[in-house]
PDB file of C-alpha atoms in Angstrom:
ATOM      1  CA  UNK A  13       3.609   4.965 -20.602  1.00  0.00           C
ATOM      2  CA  UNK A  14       7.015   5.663 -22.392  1.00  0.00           C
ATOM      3  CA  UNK A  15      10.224   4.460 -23.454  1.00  0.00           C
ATOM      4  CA  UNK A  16      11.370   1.810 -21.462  1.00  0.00           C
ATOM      5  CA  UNK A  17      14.123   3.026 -19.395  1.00  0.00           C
ATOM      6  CA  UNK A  18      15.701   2.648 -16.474  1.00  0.00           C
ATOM      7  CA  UNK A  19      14.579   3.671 -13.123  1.00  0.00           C
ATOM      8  CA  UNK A  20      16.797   3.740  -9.932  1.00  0.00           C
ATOM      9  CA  UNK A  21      15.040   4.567  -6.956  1.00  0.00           C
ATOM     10  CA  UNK A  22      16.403   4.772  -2.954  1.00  0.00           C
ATOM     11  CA  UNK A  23      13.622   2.858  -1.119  1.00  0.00           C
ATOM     12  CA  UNK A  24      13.425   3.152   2.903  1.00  0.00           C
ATOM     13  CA  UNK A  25      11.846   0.440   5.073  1.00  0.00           C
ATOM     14  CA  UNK A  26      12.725  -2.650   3.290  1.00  0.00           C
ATOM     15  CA  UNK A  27      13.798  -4.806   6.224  1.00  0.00           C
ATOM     16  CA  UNK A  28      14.065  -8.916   4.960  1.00  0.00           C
ATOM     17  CA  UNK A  29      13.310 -10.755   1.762  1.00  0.00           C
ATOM     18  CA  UNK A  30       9.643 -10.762   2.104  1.00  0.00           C
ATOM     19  CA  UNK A  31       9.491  -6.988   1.730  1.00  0.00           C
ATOM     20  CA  UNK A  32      11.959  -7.265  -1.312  1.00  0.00           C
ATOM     21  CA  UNK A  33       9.108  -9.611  -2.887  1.00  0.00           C
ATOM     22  CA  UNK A  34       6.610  -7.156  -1.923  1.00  0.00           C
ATOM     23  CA  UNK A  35       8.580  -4.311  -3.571  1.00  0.00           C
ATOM     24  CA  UNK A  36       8.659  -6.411  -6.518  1.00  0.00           C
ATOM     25  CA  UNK A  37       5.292  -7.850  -6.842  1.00  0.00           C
ATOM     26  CA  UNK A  38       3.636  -3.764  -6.193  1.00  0.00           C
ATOM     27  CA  UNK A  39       5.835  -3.120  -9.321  1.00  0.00           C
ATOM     28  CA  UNK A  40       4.725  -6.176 -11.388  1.00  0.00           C
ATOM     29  CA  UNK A  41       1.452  -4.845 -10.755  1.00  0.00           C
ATOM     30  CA  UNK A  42       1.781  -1.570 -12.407  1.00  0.00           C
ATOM     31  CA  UNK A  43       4.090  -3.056 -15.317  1.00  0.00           C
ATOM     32  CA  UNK A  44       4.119  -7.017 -15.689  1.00  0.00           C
ATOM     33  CA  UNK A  45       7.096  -6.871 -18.080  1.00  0.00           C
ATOM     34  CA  UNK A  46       9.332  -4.668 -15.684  1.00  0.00           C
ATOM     35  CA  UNK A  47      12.766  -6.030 -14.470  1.00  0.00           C
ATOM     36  CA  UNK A  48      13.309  -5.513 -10.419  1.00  0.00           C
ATOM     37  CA  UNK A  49      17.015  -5.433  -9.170  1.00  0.00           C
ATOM     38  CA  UNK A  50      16.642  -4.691  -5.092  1.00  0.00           C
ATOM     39  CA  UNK A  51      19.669  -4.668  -2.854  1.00  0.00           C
ATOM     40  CA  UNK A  52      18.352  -5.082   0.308  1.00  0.00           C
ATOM     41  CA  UNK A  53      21.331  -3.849   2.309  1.00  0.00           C
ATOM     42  CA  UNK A  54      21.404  -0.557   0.275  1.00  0.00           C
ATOM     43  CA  UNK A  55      17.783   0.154  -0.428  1.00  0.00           C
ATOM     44  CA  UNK A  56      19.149   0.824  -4.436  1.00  0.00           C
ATOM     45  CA  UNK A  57      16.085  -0.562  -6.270  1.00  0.00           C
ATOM     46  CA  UNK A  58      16.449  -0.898 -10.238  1.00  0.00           C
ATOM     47  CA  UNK A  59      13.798  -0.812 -12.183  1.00  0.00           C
ATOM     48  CA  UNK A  60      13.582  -1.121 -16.401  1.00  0.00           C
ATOM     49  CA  UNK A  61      10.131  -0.011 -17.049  1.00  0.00           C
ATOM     50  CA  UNK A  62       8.103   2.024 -19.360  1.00  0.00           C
ATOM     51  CA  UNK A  63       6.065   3.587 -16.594  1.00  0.00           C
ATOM     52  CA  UNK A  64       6.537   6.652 -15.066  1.00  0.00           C
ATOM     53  CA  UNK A  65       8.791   8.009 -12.088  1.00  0.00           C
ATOM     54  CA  UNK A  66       5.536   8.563 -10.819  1.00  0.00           C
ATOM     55  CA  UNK A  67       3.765   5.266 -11.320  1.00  0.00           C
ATOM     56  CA  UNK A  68       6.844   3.388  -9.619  1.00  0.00           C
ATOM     57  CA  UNK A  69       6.844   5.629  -6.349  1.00  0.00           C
ATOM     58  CA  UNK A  70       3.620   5.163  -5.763  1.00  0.00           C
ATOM     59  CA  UNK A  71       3.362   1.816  -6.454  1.00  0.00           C
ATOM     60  CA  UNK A  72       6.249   0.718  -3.971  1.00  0.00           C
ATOM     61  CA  UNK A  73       4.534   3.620  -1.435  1.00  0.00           C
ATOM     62  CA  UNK A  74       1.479   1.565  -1.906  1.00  0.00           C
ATOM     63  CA  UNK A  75       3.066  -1.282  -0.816  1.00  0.00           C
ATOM     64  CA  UNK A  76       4.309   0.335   2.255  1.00  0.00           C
ATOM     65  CA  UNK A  77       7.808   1.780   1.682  1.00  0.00           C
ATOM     66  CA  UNK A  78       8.880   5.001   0.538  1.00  0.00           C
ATOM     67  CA  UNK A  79      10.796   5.670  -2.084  1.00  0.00           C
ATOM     68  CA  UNK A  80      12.601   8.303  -4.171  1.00  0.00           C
ATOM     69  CA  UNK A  81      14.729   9.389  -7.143  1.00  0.00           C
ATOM     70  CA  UNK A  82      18.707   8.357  -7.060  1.00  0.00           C
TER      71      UNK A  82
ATOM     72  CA  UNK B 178      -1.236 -33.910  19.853  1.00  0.00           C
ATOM     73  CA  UNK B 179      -1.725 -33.400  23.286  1.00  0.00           C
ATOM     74  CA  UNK B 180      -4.128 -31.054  25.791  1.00  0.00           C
ATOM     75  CA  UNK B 181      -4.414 -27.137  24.309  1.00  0.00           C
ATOM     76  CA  UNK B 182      -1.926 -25.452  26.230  1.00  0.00           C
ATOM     77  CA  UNK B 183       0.424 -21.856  25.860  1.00  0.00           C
ATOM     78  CA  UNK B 184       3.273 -22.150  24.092  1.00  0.00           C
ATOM     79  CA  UNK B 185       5.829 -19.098  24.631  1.00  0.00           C
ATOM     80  CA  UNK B 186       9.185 -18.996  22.426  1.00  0.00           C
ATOM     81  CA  UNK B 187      11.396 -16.700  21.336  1.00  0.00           C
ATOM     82  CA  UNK B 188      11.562 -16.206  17.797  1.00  0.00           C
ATOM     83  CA  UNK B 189      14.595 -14.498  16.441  1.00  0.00           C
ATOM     84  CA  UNK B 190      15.103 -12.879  12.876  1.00  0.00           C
ATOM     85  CA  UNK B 191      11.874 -11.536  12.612  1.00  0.00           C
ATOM     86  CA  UNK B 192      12.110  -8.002  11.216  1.00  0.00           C
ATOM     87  CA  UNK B 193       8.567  -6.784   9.609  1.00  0.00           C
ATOM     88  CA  UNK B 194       4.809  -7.372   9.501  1.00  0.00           C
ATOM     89  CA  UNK B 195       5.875 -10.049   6.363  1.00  0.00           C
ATOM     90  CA  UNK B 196       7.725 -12.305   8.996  1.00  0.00           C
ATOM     91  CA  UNK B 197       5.646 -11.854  11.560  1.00  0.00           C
ATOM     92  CA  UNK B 198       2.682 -13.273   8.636  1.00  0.00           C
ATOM     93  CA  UNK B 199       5.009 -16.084   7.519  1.00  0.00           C
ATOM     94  CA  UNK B 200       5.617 -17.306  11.450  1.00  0.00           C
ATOM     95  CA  UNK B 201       1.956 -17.159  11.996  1.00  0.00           C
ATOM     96  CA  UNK B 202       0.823 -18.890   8.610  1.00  0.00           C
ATOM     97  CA  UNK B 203       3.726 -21.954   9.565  1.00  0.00           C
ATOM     98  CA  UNK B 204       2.195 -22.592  12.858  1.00  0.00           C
ATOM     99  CA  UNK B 205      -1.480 -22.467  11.515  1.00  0.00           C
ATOM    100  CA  UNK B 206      -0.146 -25.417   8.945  1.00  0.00           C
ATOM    101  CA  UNK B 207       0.468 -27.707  11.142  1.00  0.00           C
ATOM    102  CA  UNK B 208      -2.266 -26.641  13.817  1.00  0.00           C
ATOM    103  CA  UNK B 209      -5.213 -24.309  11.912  1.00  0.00           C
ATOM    104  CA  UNK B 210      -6.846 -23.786  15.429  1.00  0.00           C
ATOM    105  CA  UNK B 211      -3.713 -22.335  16.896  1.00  0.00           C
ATOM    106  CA  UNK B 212      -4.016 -18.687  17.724  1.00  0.00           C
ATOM    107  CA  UNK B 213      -0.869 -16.709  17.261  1.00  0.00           C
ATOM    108  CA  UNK B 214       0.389 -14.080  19.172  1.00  0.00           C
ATOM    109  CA  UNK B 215       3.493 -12.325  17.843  1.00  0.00           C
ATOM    110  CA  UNK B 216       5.295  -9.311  19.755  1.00  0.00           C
ATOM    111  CA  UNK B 217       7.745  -7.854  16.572  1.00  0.00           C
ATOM    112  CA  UNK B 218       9.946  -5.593  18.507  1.00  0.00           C
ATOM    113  CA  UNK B 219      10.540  -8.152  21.372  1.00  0.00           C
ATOM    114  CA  UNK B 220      10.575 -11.338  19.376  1.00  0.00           C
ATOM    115  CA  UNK B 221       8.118 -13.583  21.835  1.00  0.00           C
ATOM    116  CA  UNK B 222       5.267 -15.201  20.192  1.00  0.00           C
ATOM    117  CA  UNK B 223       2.825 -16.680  22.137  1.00  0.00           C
ATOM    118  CA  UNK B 224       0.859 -20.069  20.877  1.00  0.00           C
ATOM    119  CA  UNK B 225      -2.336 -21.752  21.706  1.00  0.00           C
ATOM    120  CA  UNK B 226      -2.291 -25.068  20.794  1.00  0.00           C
ATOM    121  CA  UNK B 227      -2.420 -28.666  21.280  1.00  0.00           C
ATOM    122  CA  UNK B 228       0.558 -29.405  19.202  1.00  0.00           C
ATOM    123  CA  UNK B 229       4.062 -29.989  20.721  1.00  0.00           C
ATOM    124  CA  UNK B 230       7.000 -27.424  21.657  1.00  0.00           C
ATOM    125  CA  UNK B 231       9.209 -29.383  19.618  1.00  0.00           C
ATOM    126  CA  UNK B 232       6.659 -30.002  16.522  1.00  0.00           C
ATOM    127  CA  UNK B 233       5.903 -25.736  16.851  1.00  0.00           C
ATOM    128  CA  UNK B 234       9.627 -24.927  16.930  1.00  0.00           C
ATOM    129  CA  UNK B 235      10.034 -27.301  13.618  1.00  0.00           C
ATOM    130  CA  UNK B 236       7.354 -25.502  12.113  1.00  0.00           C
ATOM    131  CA  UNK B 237       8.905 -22.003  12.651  1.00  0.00           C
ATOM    132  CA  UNK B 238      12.292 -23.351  12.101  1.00  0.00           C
ATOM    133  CA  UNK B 239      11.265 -24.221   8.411  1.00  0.00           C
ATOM    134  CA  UNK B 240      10.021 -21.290   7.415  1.00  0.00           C
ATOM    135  CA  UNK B 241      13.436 -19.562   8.222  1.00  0.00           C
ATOM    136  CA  UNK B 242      13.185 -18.272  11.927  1.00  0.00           C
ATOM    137  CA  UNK B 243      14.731 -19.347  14.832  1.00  0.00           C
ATOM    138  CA  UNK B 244      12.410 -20.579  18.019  1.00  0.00           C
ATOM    139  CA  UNK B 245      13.371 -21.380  21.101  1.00  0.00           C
ATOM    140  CA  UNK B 246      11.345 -22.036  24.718  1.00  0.00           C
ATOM    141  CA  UNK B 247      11.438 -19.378  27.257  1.00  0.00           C
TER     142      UNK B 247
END
């Protein structure tokens, strides 16, 4: 836990809406309060959280898809 | 209803394990005995069931794929 801030992350493998709600939902986990922004097309995935770098990437690697730092 | 027969279509717009869940949950909705196989990469799913082409290809159609016989 910290400041909430916000977290933009390049995530590989998302391929249709269903993974963008997966995506979402692995993050929810971790942090109910936590915005999501995905672009599908791009991969860009914003997230305004008070968890960790950390905590995000492996909650969306979790989920299947890998992701790192913008 | 009619006798239990194989039902090949091919299923476009499926992209990830997600879609090939959601094509498989539509068809059990309308038939729970159906068995479902999907081939991702090639798009042909292959049904068991004694429900209709046309009341299968409804039930794919609606949850956002396109079906047609091969």
């Amino acid at each position: 836990m910290s400041a909430t801030t916000v977290h933009t992350f390049q995530v590989e493998g998302m391929t249709c809406q269903h993974c963008v709600k997966a995506v979402t939902e692995a993050v929810k986990a971790v942090d109910a309060s936590a915005e999501v922004k995905v672009q599908l097309n791009s991969g860009v995935v914003q997230i305004t959280s008070d968890q960790s770098d950390d905590a995000l990437i492996i909650a969306i690697a979790e989920a299947g898809y890998g992701a790192g730092l913008v």
